[in-house]
Every structure is written in structure tokens, then in C-alpha cells.
Short mmCIF file of C-alpha atoms in Angstrom, two decimals:
data_model
loop_
_atom_site.label_atom_id
_atom_site.label_comp_id
_atom_site.label_asym_id
_atom_site.label_seq_id
_atom_site.Cartn_x
_atom_site.Cartn_y
_atom_site.Cartn_z
CA MET Y 258 -77.38 -7.34 -29.38
CA PRO Y 259 -74.42 -9.54 -29.09
CA GLN Y 260 -72.11 -8.72 -26.13
CA SER Y 261 -68.76 -7.34 -27.03
CA GLN Y 262 -65.95 -9.68 -26.20
CA PRO Y 263 -63.04 -8.27 -24.09
CA PRO Y 264 -59.82 -8.01 -26.02
CA ARG Y 265 -57.62 -11.04 -25.80
CA HIS Y 266 -54.31 -10.70 -23.96
CA PRO Y 267 -51.49 -13.09 -24.57
CA PRO Y 268 -50.57 -15.32 -21.60
CA SER Y 269 -48.40 -13.64 -19.02
CA ASN Y 270 -45.58 -15.95 -19.74
CA GLN Y 271 -45.58 -15.40 -23.46
CA PHE Y 272 -42.21 -14.39 -24.83
CA HIS Y 273 -42.16 -10.75 -26.16
CA PRO Y 274 -39.18 -10.44 -28.63
CA THR Y 275 -39.72 -6.66 -28.89
CA ASN Y 276 -39.72 -6.27 -25.02
CA PRO Y 277 -36.87 -8.08 -23.48
CA THR Y 278 -37.80 -6.88 -20.00
CA ALA Y 279 -41.19 -8.74 -20.09
CA SER Y 280 -39.48 -11.93 -19.17
CA ASN Y 281 -36.02 -12.95 -18.12
CA GLN Y 282 -35.79 -15.61 -20.89
CA PRO Y 283 -38.15 -17.00 -23.50
CA PRO Y 284 -40.18 -20.04 -22.51
CA LEU Y 285 -39.12 -23.41 -23.89
CA PRO Y 286 -41.40 -24.60 -26.72
CA CYS Y 287 -43.91 -27.18 -25.86
CA PHE Y 288 -44.24 -30.14 -28.25
CA SER Y 289 -47.12 -32.67 -27.98
CA LYS Y 290 -46.52 -36.31 -27.83
CA SER Y 291 -48.42 -36.70 -31.17
CA ALA Y 292 -45.73 -34.81 -32.96
CA ASN Y 293 -44.08 -36.87 -35.80
CA LEU Y 294 -40.64 -36.35 -34.35
CA PRO Y 295 -38.81 -38.94 -32.34
CA ASP Y 296 -38.64 -38.35 -28.60
CA PHE Y 297 -34.77 -38.16 -28.62
CA LEU Y 298 -34.99 -35.30 -31.25
CA LEU Y 299 -37.55 -33.43 -29.04
CA THR Y 300 -35.20 -33.74 -26.09
CA ALA Y 301 -32.20 -32.55 -28.04
CA LEU Y 302 -34.08 -29.58 -29.49
CA SER Y 303 -35.38 -28.54 -26.05
CA LEU Y 304 -31.96 -28.74 -24.60
CA PHE Y 305 -30.44 -26.67 -27.39
CA LEU Y 306 -33.08 -23.88 -26.86
CA PHE Y 307 -32.46 -23.92 -23.17
CA ILE Y 308 -28.63 -23.53 -23.48
CA THR Y 309 -28.89 -20.75 -26.17
CA ALA Y 310 -31.59 -18.78 -24.26
CA PRO Y 311 -30.29 -15.40 -23.01
CA LYS Y 312 -29.23 -15.60 -19.35
CA HIS Y 313 -30.61 -12.21 -18.15
CA HIS Y 314 -30.88 -13.58 -14.61
CA LEU Y 315 -27.22 -14.17 -14.17
CA PRO Y 316 -25.28 -11.32 -12.25
CA PRO Y 317 -22.63 -9.39 -14.18
CA ARG Y 318 -19.16 -10.91 -14.19
CA ALA Y 319 -16.90 -9.44 -11.40
CA LEU Y 320 -14.37 -6.92 -12.42
CA SER Y 321 -10.77 -7.98 -12.49
CA LEU Y 322 -8.61 -6.83 -9.63
CA SER Y 323 -5.91 -6.02 -12.04
CA SER Y 324 -8.12 -3.30 -13.59
CA PRO Y 325 -9.86 -1.51 -10.70
CA PRO Y 326 -12.65 0.82 -11.81
CA PRO Y 327 -11.61 4.49 -11.81
CA SER Y 328 -12.87 6.56 -9.08
CA THR Y 329 -14.84 9.70 -9.69
CA ASN Y 330 -13.28 11.37 -6.81
CA ARG Y 331 -10.06 13.16 -6.66
CA ARG Y 332 -6.77 11.34 -7.35
CA PHE Y 333 -5.82 10.95 -3.70
CA LEU Y 334 -9.03 9.06 -2.97
CA ARG Y 335 -8.50 6.89 -6.01
CA LEU Y 336 -5.01 5.91 -4.76
CA THR Y 337 -6.12 5.11 -1.23
CA SER Y 338 -9.12 3.05 -2.45
CA THR Y 339 -6.91 1.16 -4.69
CA MET Y 340 -4.93 -0.06 -1.72
CA SER Y 341 -7.82 -2.34 -0.73
CA GLN Y 342 -8.80 -3.26 -4.28
CA ASN Y 343 -5.48 -4.34 -5.70
CA PRO Y 344 -3.35 -6.53 -3.39
CA ASN Y 345 0.37 -6.25 -3.29
CA PRO Y 346 2.58 -8.52 -5.42
CA ASN Y 347 4.49 -9.04 -2.29
CA SER Y 348 8.10 -10.28 -1.65
CA THR Y 349 7.06 -13.91 -2.40
CA ALA Y 350 6.46 -12.75 -5.98
CA PHE Y 351 10.05 -11.28 -6.14
CA PRO Y 352 12.61 -13.92 -5.10
CA THR Y 353 15.43 -11.58 -6.03
CA PRO Y 354 16.05 -7.83 -6.45
CA GLN Y 355 16.49 -8.60 -10.12
CA SER Y 356 13.03 -10.11 -10.48
CA LEU Y 357 11.59 -6.81 -8.85
CA SER Y 358 13.69 -4.74 -11.13
CA ASP Y 359 12.33 -6.65 -14.20
CA TRP Y 360 8.87 -6.09 -12.94
CA LEU Y 361 9.24 -2.31 -12.22
CA LYS Y 362 11.18 -1.43 -15.43
CA PRO Y 363 8.24 -1.48 -17.96
CA ARG Y 364 5.94 0.25 -15.38
CA LEU Y 365 8.11 3.26 -14.54
CA PRO Y 366 9.48 6.15 -16.59
CA SER Y 367 12.78 5.02 -17.88
CA ASP Y 368 14.66 8.10 -16.75
CA SER Y 369 13.26 8.04 -13.28
CA PHE Y 370 14.03 4.43 -12.79
CA ALA Y 371 17.61 4.87 -14.14
CA SER Y 372 18.17 7.49 -11.34
CA TRP Y 373 17.56 5.05 -8.51
CA GLY Y 374 20.74 4.72 -6.50
CA THR Y 375 22.68 7.00 -8.89
CA LYS Y 376 21.16 10.40 -8.09
CA PRO Y 377 22.32 11.69 -4.80
CA GLY Y 378 19.90 11.06 -1.95
CA THR Y 379 18.00 8.25 -3.68
CA LYS Y 380 17.86 4.47 -2.96
CA ASN Y 381 18.13 1.56 -5.32
CA VAL Y 382 15.97 -1.39 -6.09
CA HIS Y 383 17.79 -3.49 -3.42
CA ASN Y 384 16.42 -1.14 -0.76
CA LEU Y 385 12.84 -1.54 -2.01
CA TRP Y 386 13.29 -5.33 -2.12
CA LEU Y 387 14.44 -5.34 1.50
CA GLU Y 388 11.39 -3.11 2.40
CA LEU Y 389 9.11 -5.72 0.80
CA ALA Y 390 10.88 -8.60 2.38
CA ASP Y 391 10.70 -6.98 5.81
CA GLY Y 392 7.03 -6.19 5.60
CA GLU Y 393 7.60 -2.43 5.59
CA THR Y 394 6.17 -1.69 2.14
CA SER Y 395 3.64 -3.15 -0.30
CA LEU Y 396 3.10 -2.33 -3.97
CA VAL Y 397 -0.10 -1.85 -5.90
CA ASP Y 398 0.04 -3.20 -9.50
CA LYS Y 399 -0.55 -0.20 -11.55
CA SER Y 400 1.46 1.85 -14.08
CA PRO Y 401 3.27 3.34 -12.38
CA PRO Y 402 2.90 1.19 -9.25
CA ILE Y 403 1.96 2.68 -5.94
CA ARG Y 404 4.04 2.18 -2.90
CA ASN Y 405 2.10 1.82 0.33
CA LEU Y 406 3.73 2.24 3.78
CA GLU Y 407 2.97 3.25 7.29
CA VAL Y 408 5.33 5.45 9.22
CA VAL Y 409 5.77 6.51 12.82
CA CYS Y 410 6.72 10.17 13.33
CA VAL Y 411 8.10 10.86 16.72
CA ARG Y 412 8.13 14.39 18.08
CA VAL Y 413 10.91 14.17 20.69
CA LEU Y 414 10.24 17.17 22.98
CA TYR Y 415 12.59 19.15 25.20
CA ASN Y 416 10.94 21.20 27.95
CA HIS Y 417 7.76 21.28 25.91
CA ASN Y 418 9.08 24.19 23.85
CA ARG Y 419 11.56 22.56 21.57
CA VAL Y 420 11.32 19.52 19.28
CA LEU Y 421 14.11 17.39 17.77
CA ILE Y 422 14.37 17.23 14.05
CA GLU Y 423 16.80 15.40 11.66
CA SER Y 424 18.39 18.07 9.60
CA HIS Y 425 20.15 15.58 7.06
CA GLN Y 426 21.59 12.17 6.71
CA GLU Y 427 24.88 10.87 5.47
CA LEU Y 428 24.45 7.85 3.20
CA SER Y 429 26.62 4.90 2.63
CA ASP Y 430 27.44 6.14 -0.91
CA GLY Y 431 28.76 9.36 0.60
CA SER Y 432 25.77 11.46 -0.57
CA ILE Y 433 23.81 13.84 1.76
CA ARG Y 434 20.09 13.53 2.01
CA LYS Y 435 18.28 16.54 3.36
CA ARG Y 436 15.38 15.77 5.85
CA GLY Y 437 14.21 18.68 8.08
CA ARG Y 438 11.59 16.56 9.88
CA PRO Y 439 11.12 14.78 13.19
CA LEU Y 440 12.48 11.28 13.81
CA SER Y 441 10.54 8.84 11.62
CA GLU Y 442 10.68 5.12 10.84
CA LYS Y 443 8.64 2.71 8.73
CA LEU Y 444 6.44 0.30 10.54
CA LYS Y 445 6.81 -3.39 9.96
CA SER Y 446 3.69 -5.39 9.18
CA GLY Y 447 1.37 -5.82 12.23
CA GLU Y 448 3.62 -3.83 14.54
CA ASP Y 449 2.24 -2.01 17.45
CA ILE Y 450 2.48 1.86 17.32
CA GLU Y 451 4.06 2.35 20.64
CA ALA Y 452 6.45 -0.51 20.04
CA ALA Y 453 7.50 1.05 16.70
CA VAL Y 454 8.10 4.40 18.41
CA LYS Y 455 10.48 2.85 20.93
CA ARG Y 456 12.18 0.89 18.23
CA ALA Y 457 12.77 4.03 16.11
CA ILE Y 458 14.27 5.91 19.10
CA LYS Y 459 16.50 3.00 19.96
CA GLU Y 460 17.77 2.58 16.37
CA GLU Y 461 18.30 6.20 15.49
CA LEU Y 462 19.19 7.71 18.78
CA GLY Y 463 20.59 4.69 20.53
CA SER Y 464 24.24 5.54 19.93
CA VAL Y 465 23.83 8.64 21.99
CA ILE Y 466 21.52 7.16 24.64
CA PHE Y 467 23.85 4.22 25.25
CA ARG Y 468 27.16 6.02 24.82
CA GLY Y 469 29.55 5.33 27.59
CA ASN Y 470 27.20 2.77 28.97
CA GLU Y 471 26.78 -1.01 28.61
CA MET Y 472 23.29 -1.57 27.13
CA GLY Y 473 22.48 -3.78 30.10
CA ASN Y 474 23.07 -0.92 32.47
CA VAL Y 475 20.47 1.37 30.90
CA ASN Y 476 16.81 0.82 31.52
CA PHE Y 477 15.35 2.03 28.17
CA ASP Y 478 11.82 2.15 29.31
CA GLN Y 479 12.75 4.56 32.15
CA ILE Y 480 14.47 7.16 29.93
CA VAL Y 481 11.91 7.00 27.19
CA ARG Y 482 8.39 8.24 27.85
CA VAL Y 483 5.91 7.89 25.00
CA LEU Y 484 2.88 10.15 25.17
CA MET Y 485 0.18 8.14 23.42
CA ASP Y 486 -2.50 10.72 24.27
CA SER Y 487 -0.80 12.90 21.70
CA TYR Y 488 -1.39 10.40 18.86
CA GLU Y 489 -2.41 11.77 15.49
CA ARG Y 490 -3.00 9.94 12.20
CA LYS Y 491 -3.15 11.30 8.71
CA VAL Y 492 -2.64 10.12 5.15
CA GLU Y 493 -0.35 11.74 2.48
CA GLU Y 494 0.14 11.02 -1.15
CA ARG Y 495 3.33 12.09 -2.90
CA VAL Y 496 6.07 10.94 -5.09
CA SER Y 497 8.93 9.40 -3.14
CA VAL Y 498 12.27 11.17 -2.84
CA SER Y 499 13.98 7.89 -2.33
CA TYR Y 500 12.46 6.21 -5.44
CA PRO Y 501 11.95 8.89 -8.12
CA GLY Y 502 8.87 8.22 -10.36
CA LEU Y 503 7.24 5.92 -7.86
CA PRO Y 504 4.18 7.49 -6.14
CA ALA Y 505 3.51 6.61 -2.54
CA VAL Y 506 0.71 6.65 -0.08
CA TYR Y 507 2.01 7.31 3.49
CA VAL Y 508 -0.13 6.58 6.56
CA LEU Y 509 1.53 8.76 9.16
CA HIS Y 510 1.32 7.99 12.87
CA THR Y 511 2.56 10.96 14.96
CA VAL Y 512 3.36 10.70 18.60
CA ASP Y 513 5.11 12.90 21.22
CA ALA Y 514 7.92 11.55 23.40
CA PHE Y 515 10.43 12.51 25.99
CA VAL Y 516 13.98 11.05 25.92
CA GLU Y 517 16.40 11.62 28.76
CA GLY Y 518 20.08 12.11 28.24
CA LEU Y 519 20.13 13.81 24.77
CA PRO Y 520 22.58 16.57 24.07
CA GLU Y 521 21.15 20.08 24.22
CA GLY Y 522 22.91 21.37 21.05
CA GLU Y 523 23.29 19.89 17.68
CA PHE Y 524 24.52 16.24 17.56
CA ALA Y 525 25.01 13.23 15.32
CA THR Y 526 24.16 9.54 15.75
CA GLU Y 527 25.26 6.42 13.88
CA GLU Y 528 22.93 3.66 12.75
CA GLU Y 529 24.32 0.13 12.55
CA THR Y 530 21.11 -1.91 12.40
CA GLU Y 531 19.23 -0.58 9.52
CA TYR Y 532 19.12 -3.95 7.70
CA GLU Y 533 19.81 -6.21 10.64
CA GLY Y 534 18.62 -9.69 10.00
CA CYS Y 535 18.18 -9.18 6.28
CA ASP Y 536 19.99 -10.97 3.43
CA ASN Y 537 23.52 -9.75 3.85
CA VAL Y 538 24.27 -9.94 0.12
CA VAL Y 539 21.32 -7.79 -0.74
CA ALA Y 540 21.88 -5.40 2.18
CA ASP Y 541 25.50 -4.82 1.02
CA GLU Y 542 24.19 -3.66 -2.30
CA ALA Y 543 21.52 -1.37 -0.74
CA VAL Y 544 22.10 2.33 0.09
CA SER Y 545 22.06 2.64 3.88
CA VAL Y 546 22.12 5.49 6.32
CA LYS Y 547 25.44 5.81 8.10
CA ARG Y 548 24.92 9.00 10.18
CA HIS Y 549 21.91 11.05 11.37
CA PHE Y 550 22.34 14.72 12.17
CA TRP Y 551 19.96 16.36 14.66
CA LYS Y 552 19.07 19.76 16.04
CA TRP Y 553 16.43 21.26 18.36
CA VAL Y 554 13.91 23.85 16.88
CA PRO Y 555 10.91 25.70 18.34
CA VAL Y 556 7.83 23.45 18.60
CA ASP Y 557 5.92 25.67 16.19
CA PHE Y 558 8.57 25.15 13.53
CA VAL Y 559 7.35 21.66 12.80
#
């Protein structure tokens, strides 16, 4: 009885058109030297087949940073993750406030953008341009854009049972902006937290601290004590009051501090250095804070 022959299997490297996973790409056809085709035609045909073969082995093309993949998490996580995916079109991209305005206009609701600097308590595009130029703010290119910034919040304490809050501000356009929060200031790019706390105290409370004294006669480091052990950090996402229609992600750095020589009752301070060192022409067009109004409240109020 003749032995049954085992079934024949195609070579492992044979191309299976119905099973694309069997091989990354079809093998190049092999022509013998005895073929009645000129050598150059064989070479050209082989090259053509190689170029047109599917490139399954290539990795997928990277996603464009201008279109970050949507997150499946909640909106807050989507915004914070976008901060690292989509770098800021920083101040070098906007040589003038007008160029920034032209960039923002098609990306923001028209009624919201039109209220910048005209609605009481808001700021204008010159303010945002100065923030970008000074390294205090960055923007994520989305519609609407997302404003990213870091802020120090200083809880100035009095006898451990009261904390200083800013009740409201008087702006350069004559409007009043309600606050109801502790002293706060935007960090500059790369600025140390403790240095930012001291700068914030000096800028916003300095007119009271140094009142009646020459600045050289007051040792600022002796009258201001920053309690870095109290440091807390959190992230908040909300639409900015200063720039209606522009969502913002705030990284808040909260620190307690003691400041000697402050009045025990309600008082006001003047700020003269909000845009010190900035373009004077642009600063003159920006809405600035002229006076801060302060009061002491119980610690558990904040």
C-alpha cells in the first residue's frame, strides 16, 4: 500500500493576500537569469514592487500638537494635560497687542471678547500681552484658548486668629473690582515661591510698610516672616473674571506669613509698580490697579 503523503504547506514566507497579518509585506518576485527580459527591466520592476508594497512595519504618524487627542477623563484633567501637549504661542509670536488681538478674535465668543476692558472689573488685551511678555501667563492654542498661570496666595496672619484679605480694588479706569481673598500675585517664569511671596507683599503692602520711612531704613527681611512649612499647592480651572470667555488653569501656591507694622483695622494701599520695567506705551493702555483695600477676618473665614 503506498504511503500517504503529508499535505503540502506553502513556504512560511509565501504572501497570503487574504491574511495580511501573515507577513508584514509581500516578498519581492524572483526572476531567473534565463528570463527573456533585459536586466535593467528586471531591476526596474523589482524596485517598483518594493516601493509600492504596503509598509505595515512603519510606526503610525505622530499626532499633531495642534490637535491633541481628547481625554476620556473629566474636563479639568483634559485642560491640565493639554498644558504639556500644546505649548504656548508665547510673546515672541505676538510682537504687539494688536497681533495678539487678531489671534484671539476668531477663537473667542465675540460678545465676551468685546467686553474686555469695557465691562467694569475686566482687563484688556494690553494687560494679557504684558502678562505674556513678562512670563506670567502662557496660552494653549485651542478654541477658546486656555490661559495657564501660577499664583502665590499669601495668608498674612495676625495673632494666628485673623487673616488679611483684600476686599476690593480700585482700577485705573475708575471701576471697582471685588476680591474677597488673601493677597495674591502671579508668579514670573522660573520664580522661586518664597521670593514671589516677598515680592507680592512688598508690591501690594509696601506703601504701608514703608510709610514714613526711607526704604533704606527698613530691613524688609526682618519685618516679613514667611512660613514655608505651611505651603500648600492645588490646581483650579475656571473662567477668568479679568478676561471674560477665556478659561484659565491656575496653579495656586498658598503660604502663611507674618508682617510687622500693619494697621489693626481696615486700610488701603497704593500700587505704583504693577507694570514696572514693561513697555510704557503698552502699560499706559492697560487697566492697572491703583488702590488695594484690606481688612482682617477670622482665620476660618478663608
